[in-house]
Amino acid sequence: MNDDVKSASLAAASHEGPVAEIDLSALCANYAMIDHATPTAKVGAAVKCNAYGLGLSPVARALFERGCDEFFVVYAEEGAALRAALNDTAPHIYCFAGPSEDTLALYERAKLTPVINSLAQAQLWASRGNQPAAVHIDTGMNRIGAPLSEAAAISASLKEAGLEVSVVMSHLACASDPAHPKNEEQRALFVEAAQHFPGARLSLAASAGALMGKAYQFDLVRPGIALYGGSPFESDDDRIRNVVTLKARIVQLRDLQPGETVGYGAAYTATVPTRIASVALGYGDGYPRNSAPAGAAIVNGARSAIAGRISMDFITLDITDQKNPVKIGDYAEFFGPRLRLFEAALATHRSPYDLLTGLGGRVDHRYL
Ligand SMILES: *Cc1c(COP(=O)(O)O)cnc(C)c1O
């Protein structure tokens, strides 16, 4: 073993900080579930933002091995990293940001498919690009994507250059609420937009749209959060399996008398004899600071509430009612199979999306 390997394995063996266990078989089970729920559409994967914080390379490789060959990121740089991780030129990699003067070379070198968001980007790709493009037409999100009024000109510009439009896409603003009338409005506008791109495959749905039934599925769906174990809806969805378990070790135990307080601001006061466990996880690791008092963790299979303020490196749990003995070194689970990501997000005033993408650099990722 060389010194680098030795010190890396020593660090892994003596890891004291928080751990995110990532169950790649559950990831693939979610992929299969979405595939099953979308019988006439192909399932791509949104792996932007480091696969929502889970790790681009292991996540994308597991999905690729499972049969996924269309991936979505935002930037060309992410696309190039993904191409290197997959080490295969066949899978399609779409970059939502679209091309710029600065990134054209990267698009070519890594064989990335740009998502054209404006007539200006279409003209740039028409003059300098040499591969098929996707086009994003905005249908009411008013974020990125070209306005419907530019669809004809974008189509003409790419066609003149002899460039194929392989996918035309749009993005739903209100799919977290399947009953929202904007979903149907956007669907109708999307169908209208698609008429400017004959022969292109149609893609409207992210996780929520894909799980909303046939009307939104079209030819290609682009789930992200549902692959990673989060519900895209305003309530939990038990079709989605947990993928990430966030856990951290108990580093101290302490018994308080009534009247004693816990943590910054003395925000928690014991009213009865109380046992507190301090856990090596804090807002510096991405567990939201405003999570008390609704936030909780699983210790030895039973639930304990957060007591007092969350600090950068530590969370204090009230373990007074734990039936099983709790020892230093035991793990507390902040989300996982026994405390759903959706529930943890609700309790911490977050969404499953920002709980996952917010996990900090000290969290050790372990792949199962
Ligand atoms: C992030 C993103 C997705 C995936 O969204 P989820 O809600 O995580 O499934 C799909 N399409 C676009 C355009 C996105 O930005």
Short mmCIF file of C-alpha atoms and ligand atoms in Angstrom, two decimals:
data_model
loop_
_atom_site.label_atom_id
_atom_site.label_comp_id
_atom_site.label_asym_id
_atom_site.label_seq_id
_atom_site.Cartn_x
_atom_site.Cartn_y
_atom_site.Cartn_z
CA MET A 1 0.00 0.00 0.00
CA ASN A 2 1.39 3.43 -0.82
CA ASP A 3 1.16 6.24 1.73
CA ASP A 4 -1.82 7.92 0.05
CA VAL A 5 -3.83 4.72 0.05
CA LYS A 6 -2.77 3.99 3.61
CA SER A 7 -3.83 7.37 4.95
CA ALA A 8 -7.08 7.25 2.96
CA SER A 9 -8.01 3.86 4.38
CA LEU A 10 -6.97 4.97 7.87
CA ALA A 11 -9.27 8.00 7.49
CA ALA A 12 -12.13 5.78 6.31
CA ALA A 13 -11.65 3.36 9.19
CA SER A 14 -11.56 6.15 11.76
CA HIS A 15 -14.30 8.29 10.23
CA GLU A 16 -16.00 10.19 13.04
CA GLY A 17 -18.29 12.46 11.04
CA PRO A 18 -21.71 11.96 9.50
CA VAL A 19 -22.39 9.27 6.91
CA ALA A 20 -24.75 9.17 3.93
CA GLU A 21 -25.39 5.57 2.96
CA ILE A 22 -26.55 5.38 -0.62
CA ASP A 23 -28.44 2.28 -1.63
CA LEU A 24 -27.77 1.90 -5.36
CA SER A 25 -30.14 -1.07 -5.62
CA ALA A 26 -32.97 1.11 -4.25
CA LEU A 27 -31.99 3.77 -6.81
CA CYS A 28 -32.34 1.17 -9.57
CA ALA A 29 -35.62 -0.07 -8.08
CA ASN A 30 -36.99 3.48 -8.32
CA TYR A 31 -35.81 3.64 -11.92
CA ALA A 32 -37.63 0.37 -12.63
CA MET A 33 -40.77 1.61 -10.85
CA ILE A 34 -40.87 4.77 -13.02
CA ASP A 35 -40.16 2.70 -16.12
CA HIS A 36 -43.11 0.49 -15.21
CA ALA A 37 -45.34 3.52 -14.56
CA THR A 38 -44.50 5.00 -17.98
CA PRO A 39 -45.06 2.08 -20.36
CA THR A 40 -44.83 4.07 -23.60
CA ALA A 41 -42.15 6.57 -22.57
CA LYS A 42 -38.43 6.15 -22.16
CA VAL A 43 -36.93 7.03 -18.79
CA GLY A 44 -33.92 9.33 -18.70
CA ALA A 45 -32.31 10.51 -15.46
CA ALA A 46 -31.70 14.01 -14.13
CA VAL A 47 -28.25 13.71 -12.58
CA LYS A 48 -27.52 17.44 -12.34
CA CYS A 49 -25.96 18.93 -9.24
CA ASN A 50 -23.79 15.88 -8.52
CA ALA A 51 -26.85 13.61 -8.81
CA TYR A 52 -28.69 15.72 -6.22
CA GLY A 53 -25.70 15.45 -3.90
CA LEU A 54 -25.48 11.64 -4.02
CA GLY A 55 -22.40 11.48 -6.27
CA LEU A 56 -22.55 11.80 -10.06
CA SER A 57 -20.27 8.96 -11.02
CA PRO A 58 -21.61 6.07 -8.89
CA VAL A 59 -25.22 7.10 -9.46
CA ALA A 60 -24.93 7.51 -13.23
CA ARG A 61 -22.95 4.30 -13.62
CA ALA A 62 -25.49 2.30 -11.64
CA LEU A 63 -28.33 3.70 -13.76
CA PHE A 64 -26.41 3.12 -16.99
CA GLU A 65 -25.82 -0.51 -16.03
CA ARG A 66 -29.53 -0.78 -15.28
CA GLY A 67 -30.27 0.33 -18.87
CA CYS A 68 -30.65 4.10 -18.63
CA ASP A 69 -28.91 5.79 -21.55
CA GLU A 70 -30.25 9.37 -21.46
CA PHE A 71 -28.97 11.75 -18.81
CA PHE A 72 -29.74 15.38 -17.97
CA VAL A 73 -27.38 17.88 -16.38
CA VAL A 74 -27.30 21.67 -16.45
CA TYR A 75 -23.78 22.70 -17.44
CA ALA A 76 -21.42 21.45 -20.12
CA GLU A 77 -18.82 20.92 -17.41
CA GLU A 78 -21.15 18.54 -15.60
CA GLY A 79 -21.80 16.81 -18.92
CA ALA A 80 -18.08 16.35 -19.57
CA ALA A 81 -17.58 14.90 -16.09
CA LEU A 82 -20.47 12.53 -16.71
CA ARG A 83 -19.08 11.47 -20.08
CA ALA A 84 -15.77 10.63 -18.38
CA ALA A 85 -17.54 8.73 -15.59
CA LEU A 86 -19.57 6.65 -18.05
CA ASN A 87 -16.52 6.13 -20.25
CA ASP A 88 -18.80 5.42 -23.21
CA THR A 89 -19.80 7.67 -26.10
CA ALA A 90 -23.21 6.04 -26.64
CA PRO A 91 -25.42 7.46 -23.86
CA HIS A 92 -27.08 10.81 -24.57
CA ILE A 93 -26.13 13.63 -22.25
CA TYR A 94 -28.33 16.72 -22.40
CA CYS A 95 -27.22 20.04 -20.90
CA PHE A 96 -30.16 22.22 -19.86
CA ALA A 97 -28.13 25.46 -19.92
CA GLY A 98 -27.51 25.26 -23.65
CA PRO A 99 -24.40 26.31 -25.54
CA SER A 100 -22.37 29.50 -25.32
CA GLU A 101 -19.23 30.64 -27.16
CA ASP A 102 -17.20 29.47 -24.17
CA THR A 103 -18.63 25.97 -23.98
CA LEU A 104 -18.91 24.97 -27.66
CA ALA A 105 -15.59 23.13 -27.58
CA LEU A 106 -16.68 21.12 -24.55
CA TYR A 107 -19.95 20.16 -26.24
CA GLU A 108 -17.99 18.82 -29.17
CA ARG A 109 -15.24 17.08 -27.20
CA ALA A 110 -17.61 15.31 -24.76
CA LYS A 111 -20.33 14.73 -27.37
CA LEU A 112 -22.97 16.59 -25.38
CA THR A 113 -26.44 17.45 -26.61
CA PRO A 114 -27.31 21.09 -25.99
CA VAL A 115 -30.76 22.10 -24.86
CA ILE A 116 -31.45 25.23 -26.91
CA ASN A 117 -33.20 27.90 -24.82
CA SER A 118 -33.35 30.87 -27.21
CA LEU A 119 -33.11 31.87 -30.83
CA ALA A 120 -29.62 33.21 -30.13
CA GLN A 121 -28.50 29.77 -28.88
CA ALA A 122 -30.13 28.13 -31.89
CA GLN A 123 -28.19 30.45 -34.21
CA LEU A 124 -24.95 29.76 -32.38
CA TRP A 125 -25.49 26.00 -32.63
CA ALA A 126 -26.62 26.31 -36.26
CA SER A 127 -23.39 28.06 -37.19
CA ARG A 128 -20.93 26.11 -35.04
CA GLY A 129 -22.57 22.89 -33.81
CA ASN A 130 -22.41 19.58 -35.60
CA GLN A 131 -24.74 17.32 -33.63
CA PRO A 132 -28.46 17.05 -32.97
CA ALA A 133 -29.90 19.44 -30.42
CA ALA A 134 -32.79 19.42 -27.98
CA VAL A 135 -35.01 22.49 -27.69
CA HIS A 136 -36.71 23.74 -24.52
CA ILE A 137 -39.87 25.76 -25.14
CA ASP A 138 -41.18 27.60 -22.12
CA THR A 139 -44.87 27.00 -21.47
CA GLY A 140 -45.41 29.00 -18.30
CA MET A 141 -42.48 28.45 -16.00
CA ASN A 142 -40.92 31.74 -17.15
CA ARG A 143 -37.50 30.63 -16.03
CA ILE A 144 -35.43 29.24 -18.90
CA GLY A 145 -36.57 27.96 -22.26
CA ALA A 146 -37.47 29.85 -25.42
CA PRO A 147 -40.85 31.55 -25.70
CA LEU A 148 -43.38 29.80 -27.89
CA SER A 149 -43.21 32.78 -30.25
CA GLU A 150 -39.58 31.85 -31.11
CA ALA A 151 -40.30 28.16 -31.81
CA ALA A 152 -40.76 28.56 -35.57
CA ALA A 153 -37.58 30.61 -36.00
CA ILE A 154 -35.55 28.19 -33.85
CA SER A 155 -36.83 25.27 -35.86
CA ALA A 156 -36.03 27.00 -39.17
CA SER A 157 -32.56 28.04 -38.08
CA LEU A 158 -31.54 24.50 -37.07
CA LYS A 159 -33.17 22.96 -40.12
CA GLU A 160 -31.34 25.32 -42.47
CA ALA A 161 -28.07 24.20 -40.94
CA GLY A 162 -29.05 20.58 -41.46
CA LEU A 163 -29.18 19.89 -37.72
CA GLU A 164 -31.73 17.51 -36.29
CA VAL A 165 -33.88 18.37 -33.26
CA SER A 166 -33.89 15.09 -31.36
CA VAL A 167 -36.02 16.18 -28.39
CA VAL A 168 -38.41 19.05 -27.75
CA MET A 169 -39.03 19.63 -24.07
CA SER A 170 -40.79 21.86 -21.58
CA HIS A 171 -41.05 21.89 -17.79
CA LEU A 172 -44.12 21.90 -15.53
CA ALA A 173 -44.39 24.59 -12.87
CA CYS A 174 -47.08 23.05 -10.65
CA ALA A 175 -46.76 19.29 -11.01
CA SER A 176 -46.23 18.90 -7.25
CA ASP A 177 -50.02 19.40 -7.18
CA PRO A 178 -51.50 17.08 -9.84
CA ALA A 179 -54.88 18.84 -9.59
CA HIS A 180 -53.45 22.26 -10.39
CA PRO A 181 -55.06 23.70 -13.57
CA LYS A 182 -51.70 25.01 -14.80
CA ASN A 183 -50.59 21.44 -15.56
CA GLU A 184 -53.21 21.03 -18.26
CA GLU A 185 -52.59 24.56 -19.60
CA GLN A 186 -48.90 23.81 -19.99
CA ARG A 187 -49.62 20.44 -21.56
CA ALA A 188 -51.77 22.06 -24.24
CA LEU A 189 -49.14 24.72 -24.98
CA PHE A 190 -46.47 22.03 -25.17
CA VAL A 191 -48.43 20.06 -27.75
CA GLU A 192 -48.75 23.27 -29.75
CA ALA A 193 -45.01 23.98 -29.46
CA ALA A 194 -44.10 20.46 -30.54
CA GLN A 195 -45.83 20.98 -33.89
CA HIS A 196 -42.89 23.20 -34.87
CA PHE A 197 -40.51 20.27 -34.49
CA PRO A 198 -41.86 17.36 -36.53
CA GLY A 199 -39.99 14.13 -35.86
CA ALA A 200 -38.60 15.22 -32.49
CA ARG A 201 -39.34 13.15 -29.39
CA LEU A 202 -41.46 14.94 -26.78
CA SER A 203 -40.46 15.37 -23.14
CA LEU A 204 -42.55 17.29 -20.61
CA ALA A 205 -42.36 15.39 -17.35
CA ALA A 206 -39.90 15.37 -14.48
CA SER A 207 -40.62 13.02 -11.53
CA ALA A 208 -44.05 14.41 -10.72
CA GLY A 209 -45.30 14.50 -14.31
CA ALA A 210 -43.99 11.00 -14.93
CA LEU A 211 -45.97 9.69 -11.95
CA MET A 212 -49.14 11.62 -12.86
CA GLY A 213 -50.29 9.27 -15.58
CA LYS A 214 -50.15 8.90 -19.31
CA ALA A 215 -51.22 12.44 -20.27
CA TYR A 216 -47.89 13.95 -19.21
CA GLN A 217 -45.48 11.18 -20.17
CA PHE A 218 -45.08 11.61 -23.96
CA ASP A 219 -41.87 9.97 -25.32
CA LEU A 220 -39.23 10.68 -22.69
CA VAL A 221 -39.47 11.47 -18.97
CA ARG A 222 -36.73 13.17 -16.93
CA PRO A 223 -37.08 12.15 -13.27
CA GLY A 224 -34.59 13.26 -10.66
CA ILE A 225 -35.89 13.35 -7.09
CA ALA A 226 -38.03 10.20 -7.35
CA LEU A 227 -34.95 8.21 -8.34
CA TYR A 228 -33.21 9.47 -5.21
CA GLY A 229 -35.99 8.57 -2.80
CA GLY A 230 -37.90 11.85 -2.53
CA SER A 231 -41.54 12.47 -3.29
CA PRO A 232 -42.01 15.21 -5.91
CA PHE A 233 -45.53 15.81 -4.60
CA GLU A 234 -46.93 17.81 -1.71
CA SER A 235 -47.46 14.53 0.11
CA ASP A 236 -45.33 11.40 0.34
CA ASP A 237 -45.53 8.74 -2.37
CA ASP A 238 -45.04 5.19 -1.14
CA ARG A 239 -44.16 3.93 -4.61
CA ILE A 240 -40.77 5.60 -4.08
CA ARG A 241 -38.16 3.66 -2.12
CA ASN A 242 -35.74 5.25 0.29
CA VAL A 243 -32.24 5.59 -1.19
CA VAL A 244 -30.20 7.74 1.21
CA THR A 245 -29.75 7.16 4.93
CA LEU A 246 -28.20 10.10 6.79
CA LYS A 247 -26.72 8.96 10.07
CA ALA A 248 -24.21 10.18 12.61
CA ARG A 249 -22.65 8.91 15.80
CA ILE A 250 -23.58 9.74 19.36
CA VAL A 251 -20.47 11.28 20.90
CA GLN A 252 -21.67 12.19 24.41
CA LEU A 253 -24.44 11.33 26.86
CA ARG A 254 -25.50 13.54 29.70
CA ASP A 255 -28.16 13.55 32.43
CA LEU A 256 -29.90 16.81 33.24
CA GLN A 257 -31.84 17.90 36.32
CA PRO A 258 -35.05 19.89 35.92
CA GLY A 259 -34.16 23.51 35.21
CA GLU A 260 -30.92 22.75 33.33
CA THR A 261 -30.75 23.90 29.71
CA VAL A 262 -29.30 22.58 26.44
CA GLY A 263 -27.30 24.35 23.74
CA TYR A 264 -27.02 27.86 22.33
CA GLY A 265 -29.48 30.39 23.67
CA ALA A 266 -30.42 27.88 26.38
CA ALA A 267 -33.41 27.29 24.13
CA TYR A 268 -34.39 23.98 25.75
CA THR A 269 -35.01 23.56 29.46
CA ALA A 270 -35.41 20.17 31.09
CA THR A 271 -38.65 19.99 33.09
CA VAL A 272 -38.04 16.46 34.37
CA PRO A 273 -34.85 14.40 34.72
CA THR A 274 -33.69 14.22 31.10
CA ARG A 275 -31.07 12.23 29.19
CA ILE A 276 -29.43 14.04 26.28
CA ALA A 277 -27.35 12.47 23.50
CA SER A 278 -25.04 14.72 21.47
CA VAL A 279 -24.71 13.60 17.85
CA ALA A 280 -21.91 14.50 15.41
CA LEU A 281 -24.07 16.20 12.80
CA GLY A 282 -24.90 19.88 12.43
CA TYR A 283 -26.04 22.58 10.07
CA GLY A 284 -22.48 22.67 8.72
CA ASP A 285 -23.26 19.23 7.31
CA GLY A 286 -26.53 20.39 5.77
CA TYR A 287 -29.01 19.42 8.47
CA PRO A 288 -31.15 22.57 8.63
CA ARG A 289 -30.61 24.81 11.63
CA ASN A 290 -34.29 25.57 12.11
CA SER A 291 -35.30 21.93 12.57
CA ALA A 292 -36.19 21.88 16.24
CA PRO A 293 -38.58 21.01 17.74
CA ALA A 294 -40.24 18.94 15.00
CA GLY A 295 -37.02 17.27 13.84
CA ALA A 296 -36.25 13.80 15.10
CA ALA A 297 -33.86 10.91 14.69
CA ILE A 298 -34.02 7.14 15.05
CA VAL A 299 -31.78 5.72 17.76
CA ASN A 300 -31.63 1.95 18.19
CA GLY A 301 -34.89 1.65 16.29
CA ALA A 302 -36.86 4.19 18.33
CA ARG A 303 -37.56 7.85 17.69
CA SER A 304 -36.08 10.70 19.72
CA ALA A 305 -36.84 14.40 19.34
CA ILE A 306 -34.25 17.10 18.80
CA ALA A 307 -33.78 19.14 21.98
CA GLY A 308 -32.46 22.70 21.75
CA ARG A 309 -30.81 24.51 18.88
CA ILE A 310 -28.86 22.77 16.19
CA SER A 311 -25.28 23.95 16.06
CA MET A 312 -22.71 23.74 13.29
CA ASP A 313 -21.30 20.39 14.35
CA PHE A 314 -23.72 18.88 16.84
CA ILE A 315 -27.36 18.04 17.40
CA THR A 316 -28.74 17.20 20.85
CA LEU A 317 -31.45 14.56 21.15
CA ASP A 318 -33.74 13.93 24.09
CA ILE A 319 -33.32 10.17 24.61
CA THR A 320 -35.02 10.02 28.02
CA ASP A 321 -37.73 7.67 26.78
CA GLN A 322 -35.46 5.25 24.93
CA LYS A 323 -36.20 1.71 26.16
CA ASN A 324 -32.98 0.18 24.85
CA PRO A 325 -29.65 1.26 26.31
CA VAL A 326 -27.96 3.96 24.23
CA LYS A 327 -24.16 3.97 24.05
CA ILE A 328 -21.55 6.39 22.82
CA GLY A 329 -20.73 5.42 19.25
CA ASP A 330 -24.29 4.35 18.41
CA TYR A 331 -25.73 5.86 15.26
CA ALA A 332 -28.69 8.22 15.10
CA GLU A 333 -30.53 8.20 11.74
CA PHE A 334 -31.96 11.54 10.58
CA PHE A 335 -33.60 10.10 7.52
CA GLY A 336 -33.61 6.64 6.03
CA PRO A 337 -35.87 3.61 5.83
CA ARG A 338 -37.39 4.28 9.25
CA LEU A 339 -37.81 8.03 8.90
CA ARG A 340 -38.76 8.94 5.35
CA LEU A 341 -36.92 11.74 3.55
CA PHE A 342 -40.28 13.41 2.95
CA GLU A 343 -41.07 13.45 6.66
CA ALA A 344 -37.61 14.76 7.55
CA ALA A 345 -38.04 17.51 4.96
CA LEU A 346 -41.42 18.53 6.40
CA ALA A 347 -40.06 18.61 9.94
CA THR A 348 -37.06 20.71 8.91
CA HIS A 349 -39.09 23.14 6.78
CA ARG A 350 -37.28 21.95 3.67
CA SER A 351 -38.07 19.88 0.62
CA PRO A 352 -36.53 16.50 -0.21
CA TYR A 353 -34.62 18.34 -2.96
CA ASP A 354 -32.75 20.78 -0.77
CA LEU A 355 -32.19 18.30 2.06
CA LEU A 356 -30.30 16.05 -0.38
CA THR A 357 -28.45 18.72 -2.36
CA GLY A 358 -27.53 20.53 0.85
CA LEU A 359 -25.52 17.70 2.41
CA GLY A 360 -22.11 19.11 3.23
CA GLY A 361 -18.55 18.18 2.38
CA ARG A 362 -17.89 16.36 5.67
CA VAL A 363 -20.62 13.82 5.03
CA ASP A 364 -18.95 10.56 4.01
CA HIS A 365 -20.78 8.92 1.09
CA ARG A 366 -20.91 5.13 1.30
CA TYR A 367 -22.41 3.12 -1.53
CA LEU A 368 -24.32 -0.08 -0.82
C1 LIG B 1 -34.31 19.23 -12.32
C2 LIG B 1 -35.08 19.03 -13.55
C3 LIG B 1 -35.72 17.81 -13.78
C4 LIG B 1 -35.85 16.73 -12.72
O1 LIG B 1 -36.78 17.20 -11.76
P1 LIG B 1 -37.33 16.29 -10.56
O2 LIG B 1 -38.45 17.09 -10.00
O3 LIG B 1 -36.19 16.17 -9.61
O4 LIG B 1 -37.73 14.99 -11.11
C5 LIG B 1 -36.32 17.62 -15.02
N1 LIG B 1 -36.31 18.61 -15.95
C6 LIG B 1 -35.74 19.81 -15.74
C7 LIG B 1 -35.79 20.85 -16.80
C8 LIG B 1 -35.11 20.07 -14.53
O5 LIG B 1 -34.57 21.26 -14.31
#
